[in-house]
mmCIF file of N, CA, C and O in Angstrom:
data_model
loop_
_atom_site.group_PDB
_atom_site.id
_atom_site.type_symbol
_atom_site.label_atom_id
_atom_site.label_comp_id
_atom_site.label_asym_id
_atom_site.label_seq_id
_atom_site.Cartn_x
_atom_site.Cartn_y
_atom_site.Cartn_z
ATOM 1 N N MET A 22 47.543 308.571 -72.027
ATOM 2 C CA MET A 22 48.288 307.284 -71.583
ATOM 3 C C MET A 22 47.110 306.219 -71.376
ATOM 4 O O MET A 22 47.545 304.982 -71.499
ATOM 5 N N PRO A 23 45.825 306.369 -71.266
ATOM 6 C CA PRO A 23 44.764 305.245 -71.044
ATOM 7 C C PRO A 23 44.996 304.497 -72.226
ATOM 8 O O PRO A 23 44.585 303.116 -71.998
ATOM 9 N N ARG A 24 45.197 305.008 -73.141
ATOM 10 C CA ARG A 24 45.154 304.121 -74.632
ATOM 11 C C ARG A 24 46.154 302.902 -74.321
ATOM 12 O O ARG A 24 46.133 301.888 -75.003
ATOM 13 N N GLU A 25 47.189 303.405 -73.842
ATOM 14 C CA GLU A 25 48.522 302.712 -73.659
ATOM 15 C C GLU A 25 48.362 301.675 -72.734
ATOM 16 O O GLU A 25 48.843 300.535 -72.768
ATOM 17 N N LEU A 26 47.228 301.624 -71.841
ATOM 18 C CA LEU A 26 47.190 300.703 -70.791
ATOM 19 C C LEU A 26 46.322 299.402 -71.292
ATOM 20 O O LEU A 26 46.307 298.489 -70.656
ATOM 21 N N THR A 27 45.687 299.455 -72.377
ATOM 22 C CA THR A 27 45.158 298.336 -73.256
ATOM 23 C C THR A 27 45.884 297.214 -73.073
ATOM 24 O O THR A 27 45.346 296.036 -72.876
ATOM 25 N N ILE A 28 47.154 297.406 -73.360
ATOM 26 C CA ILE A 28 48.022 295.947 -73.390
ATOM 27 C C ILE A 28 47.883 295.316 -72.422
ATOM 28 O O ILE A 28 48.038 294.130 -71.967
ATOM 29 N N ALA A 29 47.493 295.838 -71.082
ATOM 30 C CA ALA A 29 47.488 295.259 -69.712
ATOM 31 C C ALA A 29 46.326 294.260 -69.763
ATOM 32 O O ALA A 29 46.319 293.072 -69.291
ATOM 33 N N PHE A 30 45.278 294.373 -70.318
ATOM 34 C CA PHE A 30 44.196 293.501 -70.572
ATOM 35 C C PHE A 30 44.060 292.702 -71.764
ATOM 36 O O PHE A 30 43.390 291.647 -71.743
ATOM 37 N N THR A 31 45.084 293.302 -72.767
ATOM 38 C CA THR A 31 45.284 292.288 -73.977
ATOM 39 C C THR A 31 46.121 291.028 -73.598
ATOM 40 O O THR A 31 45.802 289.871 -73.877
ATOM 41 N N LEU A 32 47.377 291.314 -73.129
ATOM 42 C CA LEU A 32 48.325 290.264 -72.948
ATOM 43 C C LEU A 32 48.524 289.904 -71.612
ATOM 44 O O LEU A 32 49.344 288.730 -71.491
ATOM 45 N N MET A 33 48.130 290.394 -70.622
ATOM 46 C CA MET A 33 48.532 290.292 -69.080
ATOM 47 C C MET A 33 47.851 289.318 -68.395
ATOM 48 O O MET A 33 46.632 289.776 -68.464
ATOM 49 N N SER A 34 48.159 288.407 -67.574
ATOM 50 C CA SER A 34 47.443 288.032 -66.527
ATOM 51 C C SER A 34 46.937 288.673 -65.387
ATOM 52 O O SER A 34 47.750 289.984 -65.130
ATOM 53 N N ALA A 35 46.105 288.614 -64.566
ATOM 54 C CA ALA A 35 45.536 289.412 -63.368
ATOM 55 C C ALA A 35 46.970 289.813 -62.534
ATOM 56 O O ALA A 35 46.853 291.069 -62.361
ATOM 57 N N LYS A 36 47.745 288.868 -62.395
ATOM 58 C CA LYS A 36 48.820 289.073 -61.054
ATOM 59 C C LYS A 36 49.730 290.249 -62.134
ATOM 60 O O LYS A 36 50.239 291.120 -61.509
ATOM 61 N N SER A 37 50.146 289.835 -63.240
ATOM 62 C CA SER A 37 50.784 290.599 -64.021
ATOM 63 C C SER A 37 50.307 291.971 -64.328
ATOM 64 O O SER A 37 51.107 292.960 -64.010
ATOM 65 N N ARG A 38 49.158 292.153 -64.286
ATOM 66 C CA ARG A 38 48.440 293.405 -64.325
ATOM 67 C C ARG A 38 48.469 294.290 -63.162
ATOM 68 O O ARG A 38 48.773 295.619 -63.206
ATOM 69 N N ALA A 39 48.260 293.476 -62.185
ATOM 70 C CA ALA A 39 48.344 294.384 -60.872
ATOM 71 C C ALA A 39 49.865 294.895 -60.426
ATOM 72 O O ALA A 39 50.112 295.790 -60.229
ATOM 73 N N ALA A 40 50.981 294.049 -61.164
ATOM 74 C CA ALA A 40 52.262 294.496 -60.679
ATOM 75 C C ALA A 40 52.531 295.563 -61.992
ATOM 76 O O ALA A 40 53.366 296.809 -61.543
ATOM 77 N N PHE A 41 51.918 295.670 -63.064
ATOM 78 C CA PHE A 41 52.339 296.509 -63.890
ATOM 79 C C PHE A 41 51.681 297.909 -63.434
ATOM 80 O O PHE A 41 52.157 298.874 -63.571
ATOM 81 N N ARG A 42 50.310 297.709 -62.973
ATOM 82 C CA ARG A 42 49.740 299.034 -62.491
ATOM 83 C C ARG A 42 50.433 299.502 -61.429
ATOM 84 O O ARG A 42 50.842 300.793 -61.207
ATOM 85 N N ALA A 43 50.953 298.844 -60.380
ATOM 86 C CA ALA A 43 51.784 299.281 -59.525
ATOM 87 C C ALA A 43 53.082 299.978 -59.753
ATOM 88 O O ALA A 43 53.330 301.144 -59.395
ATOM 89 N N ALA A 44 53.684 299.419 -60.763
ATOM 90 C CA ALA A 44 54.981 300.071 -61.378
ATOM 91 C C ALA A 44 54.561 301.393 -61.782
ATOM 92 O O ALA A 44 55.628 302.167 -61.775
ATOM 93 N N LEU A 45 53.499 301.461 -62.685
ATOM 94 C CA LEU A 45 53.079 302.759 -63.270
ATOM 95 C C LEU A 45 52.618 303.595 -62.275
ATOM 96 O O LEU A 45 53.013 304.950 -62.487
ATOM 97 N N GLY A 46 52.147 303.399 -61.343
ATOM 98 C CA GLY A 46 51.610 304.323 -60.334
ATOM 99 C C GLY A 46 50.597 305.147 -60.997
ATOM 100 O O GLY A 46 50.431 306.248 -60.345
ATOM 101 N N VAL A 47 49.583 304.688 -61.691
ATOM 102 C CA VAL A 47 48.655 305.328 -62.244
ATOM 103 C C VAL A 47 47.357 305.530 -61.288
ATOM 104 O O VAL A 47 46.950 304.485 -60.429
ATOM 105 N N ASP A 48 46.748 306.435 -61.324
ATOM 106 C CA ASP A 48 45.373 306.638 -60.342
ATOM 107 C C ASP A 48 44.296 306.003 -60.692
ATOM 108 O O ASP A 48 44.082 305.426 -61.830
ATOM 109 N N ASP A 49 43.216 305.889 -59.839
ATOM 110 C CA ASP A 49 42.189 305.127 -60.335
ATOM 111 C C ASP A 49 41.380 305.563 -61.581
ATOM 112 O O ASP A 49 40.901 304.681 -62.443
ATOM 113 N N ALA A 50 41.172 306.871 -61.952
ATOM 114 C CA ALA A 50 40.826 307.363 -63.032
ATOM 115 C C ALA A 50 41.380 306.928 -64.107
ATOM 116 O O ALA A 50 40.804 306.279 -65.348
ATOM 117 N N THR A 51 42.524 307.134 -64.390
ATOM 118 C CA THR A 51 43.486 306.814 -65.315
ATOM 119 C C THR A 51 43.392 305.447 -65.794
ATOM 120 O O THR A 51 43.072 304.635 -66.831
ATOM 121 N N TRP A 52 43.288 304.425 -64.701
ATOM 122 C CA TRP A 52 43.303 302.982 -65.084
ATOM 123 C C TRP A 52 41.807 302.661 -65.356
ATOM 124 O O TRP A 52 41.823 301.731 -66.463
ATOM 125 N N ALA A 53 40.819 303.250 -64.825
ATOM 126 C CA ALA A 53 39.567 303.070 -65.640
ATOM 127 C C ALA A 53 39.385 303.387 -66.942
ATOM 128 O O ALA A 53 38.555 302.780 -67.728
ATOM 129 N N ARG A 54 39.959 304.404 -67.404
ATOM 130 C CA ARG A 54 40.011 304.860 -68.821
ATOM 131 C C ARG A 54 40.736 303.937 -69.640
ATOM 132 O O ARG A 54 40.175 303.332 -70.846
ATOM 133 N N GLY A 55 41.641 303.277 -69.297
ATOM 134 C CA GLY A 55 42.989 302.292 -69.712
ATOM 135 C C GLY A 55 41.725 300.934 -69.856
ATOM 136 O O GLY A 55 41.718 300.420 -70.932
ATOM 137 N N ARG A 56 41.015 300.720 -69.025
ATOM 138 C CA ARG A 56 39.799 299.527 -69.048
ATOM 139 C C ARG A 56 38.754 299.908 -70.101
ATOM 140 O O ARG A 56 38.222 299.106 -70.853
ATOM 141 N N GLY A 57 38.360 301.039 -70.077
ATOM 142 C CA GLY A 57 37.443 301.511 -71.340
ATOM 143 C C GLY A 57 37.974 301.127 -72.739
ATOM 144 O O GLY A 57 37.503 300.742 -73.316
ATOM 145 N N TRP A 58 39.255 301.853 -72.718
ATOM 146 C CA TRP A 58 39.842 301.552 -74.114
ATOM 147 C C TRP A 58 40.101 300.185 -74.428
ATOM 148 O O TRP A 58 39.722 299.799 -75.433
ATOM 149 N N ALA A 59 40.331 299.319 -73.437
ATOM 150 C CA ALA A 59 40.266 297.902 -73.457
ATOM 151 C C ALA A 59 39.301 297.337 -74.027
ATOM 152 O O ALA A 59 38.931 296.465 -74.970
ATOM 153 N N LEU A 60 38.007 297.439 -73.265
ATOM 154 C CA LEU A 60 36.738 297.106 -73.512
ATOM 155 C C LEU A 60 36.419 297.581 -74.941
ATOM 156 O O LEU A 60 35.991 296.743 -75.779
ATOM 157 N N ALA A 61 36.548 298.832 -75.256
ATOM 158 C CA ALA A 61 36.150 299.231 -76.475
ATOM 159 C C ALA A 61 36.821 298.441 -77.614
ATOM 160 O O ALA A 61 36.208 298.276 -78.742
ATOM 161 N N THR A 62 38.194 298.305 -77.618
ATOM 162 C CA THR A 62 38.944 297.794 -78.643
ATOM 163 C C THR A 62 38.659 296.173 -78.679
ATOM 164 O O THR A 62 38.443 295.738 -79.705
ATOM 165 N N GLY A 63 38.222 295.722 -77.698
ATOM 166 C CA GLY A 63 37.988 294.302 -77.642
ATOM 167 C C GLY A 63 36.521 294.134 -78.268
ATOM 168 O O GLY A 63 36.394 292.995 -79.045
ATOM 169 N N LEU A 64 35.533 294.809 -77.909
ATOM 170 C CA LEU A 64 34.238 294.684 -78.330
ATOM 171 C C LEU A 64 34.374 294.789 -80.041
ATOM 172 O O LEU A 64 33.690 294.269 -80.671
ATOM 173 N N ASN A 65 35.118 295.784 -80.336
ATOM 174 C CA ASN A 65 35.217 296.169 -81.904
ATOM 175 C C ASN A 65 35.927 294.998 -82.721
ATOM 176 O O ASN A 65 35.303 294.643 -83.425
ATOM 177 N N ALA A 66 36.956 294.387 -82.001
ATOM 178 C CA ALA A 66 37.533 293.039 -82.495
ATOM 179 C C ALA A 66 36.881 292.034 -82.774
ATOM 180 O O ALA A 66 36.519 291.101 -83.568
ATOM 181 N N TYR A 67 35.959 291.887 -81.482
ATOM 182 C CA TYR A 67 34.973 290.605 -81.452
ATOM 183 C C TYR A 67 34.008 290.790 -82.394
ATOM 184 O O TYR A 67 33.380 290.008 -83.302
ATOM 185 N N ALA A 68 33.148 292.025 -82.679
ATOM 186 C CA ALA A 68 32.216 292.268 -83.699
ATOM 187 C C ALA A 68 32.880 292.102 -85.013
ATOM 188 O O ALA A 68 31.993 291.550 -85.931
ATOM 189 N N ASN A 69 34.124 292.403 -85.359
ATOM 190 C CA ASN A 69 34.682 292.078 -86.797
ATOM 191 C C ASN A 69 35.046 290.606 -87.052
ATOM 192 O O ASN A 69 35.176 290.310 -87.982
ATOM 193 N N TYR A 70 35.488 290.035 -86.123
ATOM 194 C CA TYR A 70 36.194 288.915 -86.264
ATOM 195 C C TYR A 70 35.502 287.518 -85.752
ATOM 196 O O TYR A 70 35.574 286.357 -85.990
ATOM 197 N N ALA A 71 34.161 287.600 -85.023
ATOM 198 C CA ALA A 71 33.371 286.410 -84.490
ATOM 199 C C ALA A 71 32.967 285.479 -85.266
ATOM 200 O O ALA A 71 33.282 284.360 -85.177
ATOM 201 N N ALA A 72 32.667 286.135 -86.411
ATOM 202 C CA ALA A 72 32.081 285.055 -87.458
ATOM 203 C C ALA A 72 33.170 284.457 -88.449
ATOM 204 O O ALA A 72 32.879 283.597 -88.971
ATOM 205 N N VAL A 73 34.149 285.243 -88.810
ATOM 206 C CA VAL A 73 35.289 284.924 -89.653
ATOM 207 C C VAL A 73 36.578 284.105 -88.958
ATOM 208 O O VAL A 73 37.531 283.424 -89.700
ATOM 209 N N ALA A 74 36.899 284.433 -87.625
ATOM 210 C CA ALA A 74 38.017 284.136 -87.239
ATOM 211 C C ALA A 74 37.844 283.650 -85.789
ATOM 212 O O ALA A 74 38.039 284.599 -84.694
ATOM 213 N N PRO A 75 37.503 282.784 -85.312
ATOM 214 C CA PRO A 75 37.213 282.226 -83.858
ATOM 215 C C PRO A 75 38.468 282.204 -83.001
ATOM 216 O O PRO A 75 38.039 282.403 -81.651
ATOM 217 N N ARG A 76 39.493 282.088 -83.541
ATOM 218 C CA ARG A 76 40.566 282.171 -82.584
ATOM 219 C C ARG A 76 40.691 283.729 -81.928
ATOM 220 O O ARG A 76 41.019 283.875 -80.842
ATOM 221 N N ILE A 77 40.544 284.428 -82.960
ATOM 222 C CA ILE A 77 40.851 286.059 -82.533
ATOM 223 C C ILE A 77 39.460 286.292 -81.608
ATOM 224 O O ILE A 77 39.744 287.167 -80.511
ATOM 225 N N ALA A 78 38.191 285.943 -82.098
ATOM 226 C CA ALA A 78 37.314 286.109 -81.361
ATOM 227 C C ALA A 78 37.446 285.727 -79.907
ATOM 228 O O ALA A 78 36.979 286.209 -78.721
ATOM 229 N N ALA A 79 38.066 284.393 -79.586
ATOM 230 C CA ALA A 79 38.204 283.779 -78.231
ATOM 231 C C ALA A 79 39.289 284.704 -77.465
ATOM 232 O O ALA A 79 38.851 285.048 -76.360
ATOM 233 N N GLN A 80 40.161 285.327 -78.161
ATOM 234 C CA GLN A 80 41.185 286.193 -77.562
ATOM 235 C C GLN A 80 40.736 287.675 -77.155
ATOM 236 O O GLN A 80 40.753 288.059 -75.953
ATOM 237 N N THR A 81 39.687 288.079 -77.779
ATOM 238 C CA THR A 81 38.886 289.202 -77.745
ATOM 239 C C THR A 81 38.084 289.168 -76.621
ATOM 240 O O THR A 81 37.725 290.070 -75.877
ATOM 241 N N SER A 82 37.306 287.914 -76.516
ATOM 242 C CA SER A 82 36.640 287.528 -75.534
ATOM 243 C C SER A 82 37.132 287.555 -73.993
ATOM 244 O O SER A 82 36.540 288.240 -72.988
ATOM 245 N N ARG A 83 38.278 287.189 -73.844
ATOM 246 C CA ARG A 83 39.107 287.261 -72.875
ATOM 247 C C ARG A 83 39.589 288.804 -72.409
ATOM 248 O O ARG A 83 39.496 289.183 -71.392
ATOM 249 N N GLN A 84 39.861 289.535 -73.417
ATOM 250 C CA GLN A 84 40.125 290.962 -73.247
ATOM 251 C C GLN A 84 38.895 291.611 -72.878
ATOM 252 O O GLN A 84 39.063 292.311 -71.704
ATOM 253 N N ILE A 85 37.848 291.266 -73.231
ATOM 254 C CA ILE A 85 36.569 291.984 -72.829
ATOM 255 C C ILE A 85 36.232 291.544 -71.548
ATOM 256 O O ILE A 85 35.818 292.674 -70.677
ATOM 257 N N THR A 86 36.349 290.403 -71.114
ATOM 258 C CA THR A 86 36.137 289.835 -69.776
ATOM 259 C C THR A 86 37.090 290.669 -68.555
ATOM 260 O O THR A 86 36.745 291.112 -67.538
ATOM 261 N N ASP A 87 38.385 290.659 -68.995
ATOM 262 C CA ASP A 87 39.349 291.124 -68.236
ATOM 263 C C ASP A 87 39.092 292.699 -68.048
ATOM 264 O O ASP A 87 39.276 293.125 -66.978
ATOM 265 N N ALA A 88 38.719 293.340 -69.078
ATOM 266 C CA ALA A 88 38.537 294.560 -69.071
ATOM 267 C C ALA A 88 37.190 294.861 -67.992
ATOM 268 O O ALA A 88 37.181 295.897 -67.129
ATOM 269 N N LEU A 89 36.149 294.100 -68.108
ATOM 270 C CA LEU A 89 35.039 294.352 -67.252
ATOM 271 C C LEU A 89 35.204 293.902 -65.808
ATOM 272 O O LEU A 89 34.727 294.625 -64.759
ATOM 273 N N ILE A 90 36.072 293.127 -65.372
ATOM 274 C CA ILE A 90 36.332 292.575 -64.161
ATOM 275 C C ILE A 90 37.519 293.713 -63.470
ATOM 276 O O ILE A 90 37.152 293.844 -62.476
ATOM 277 N N GLY A 91 38.557 294.136 -64.516
ATOM 278 C CA GLY A 91 39.314 295.049 -64.139
ATOM 279 C C GLY A 91 40.554 294.450 -63.602
ATOM 280 O O GLY A 91 41.586 294.819 -63.108
#
Protein backbone atom coordinates (compact mmCIF):
# COMPACT_ATOMS: atom_id res chain seq x y z
CA MET A 1 0.00 0.00 0.00
CA PRO A 2 2.77 2.59 0.61
CA ARG A 3 3.33 3.05 -3.11
CA GLU A 4 -0.32 3.96 -3.53
CA LEU A 5 0.04 6.72 -0.94
CA THR A 6 2.31 8.66 -3.30
CA ILE A 7 -0.79 10.29 -4.77
CA ALA A 8 -1.36 12.10 -1.47
CA PHE A 9 1.90 14.00 -1.92
CA THR A 10 1.55 14.42 -5.67
CA LEU A 11 -1.93 15.88 -5.98
CA MET A 12 -3.32 16.80 -2.55
CA SER A 13 -3.03 19.85 -0.35
CA ALA A 14 -1.93 19.40 3.25
CA LYS A 15 -5.54 19.59 4.43
CA SER A 16 -6.74 17.05 1.87
CA ARG A 17 -3.78 14.81 2.68
CA ALA A 18 -4.72 14.80 6.37
CA ALA A 19 -8.32 13.87 5.56
CA PHE A 20 -7.13 11.17 3.17
CA ARG A 21 -4.84 9.68 5.80
CA ALA A 22 -7.58 9.73 8.44
CA ALA A 23 -10.03 8.06 6.06
CA LEU A 24 -7.54 5.31 5.26
CA GLY A 25 -6.57 4.79 8.88
CA VAL A 26 -2.96 3.90 8.05
CA ASP A 27 -0.38 3.64 10.82
CA ASP A 28 2.65 5.92 11.12
CA ALA A 29 5.05 3.41 9.59
CA THR A 30 2.89 2.89 6.50
CA TRP A 31 2.45 6.63 6.07
CA ALA A 32 6.23 7.13 6.38
CA ARG A 33 6.84 4.52 3.68
CA GLY A 34 4.33 6.34 1.47
CA ARG A 35 6.26 9.57 2.04
CA GLY A 36 9.42 7.71 1.06
CA TRP A 37 7.87 6.55 -2.20
CA ALA A 38 6.69 10.09 -2.93
CA LEU A 39 10.15 11.45 -2.22
CA ALA A 40 11.87 8.83 -4.39
CA THR A 41 9.56 9.33 -7.37
CA GLY A 42 9.74 13.10 -7.01
CA LEU A 43 13.54 13.12 -6.94
CA ASN A 44 13.69 10.79 -9.92
CA ALA A 45 11.29 12.93 -11.94
CA TYR A 46 13.10 16.12 -10.98
CA ALA A 47 16.47 14.71 -12.01
CA ASN A 48 15.06 13.65 -15.37
CA TYR A 49 13.06 16.78 -16.19
CA ALA A 50 14.81 19.74 -14.52
CA ALA A 51 16.78 20.68 -17.62
CA VAL A 52 14.14 19.90 -20.23
CA ALA A 53 10.72 20.51 -18.70
CA PRO A 54 10.63 23.30 -16.10
CA ARG A 55 6.90 22.89 -15.46
CA ILE A 56 7.30 19.24 -14.53
CA ALA A 57 10.34 20.11 -12.42
CA ALA A 58 8.27 22.69 -10.52
CA GLN A 59 5.51 20.15 -9.86
CA THR A 60 7.98 17.58 -8.63
CA SER A 61 9.65 20.19 -6.41
CA ARG A 62 6.33 20.62 -4.62
CA GLN A 63 6.00 16.84 -4.31
CA ILE A 64 9.50 16.59 -2.84
CA THR A 65 8.82 19.39 -0.37
CA ASP A 66 5.49 17.93 0.72
CA ALA A 67 7.03 14.49 1.19
CA LEU A 68 9.81 15.93 3.33
CA ILE A 69 7.42 17.99 5.44
CA GLY A 70 4.97 15.16 5.82
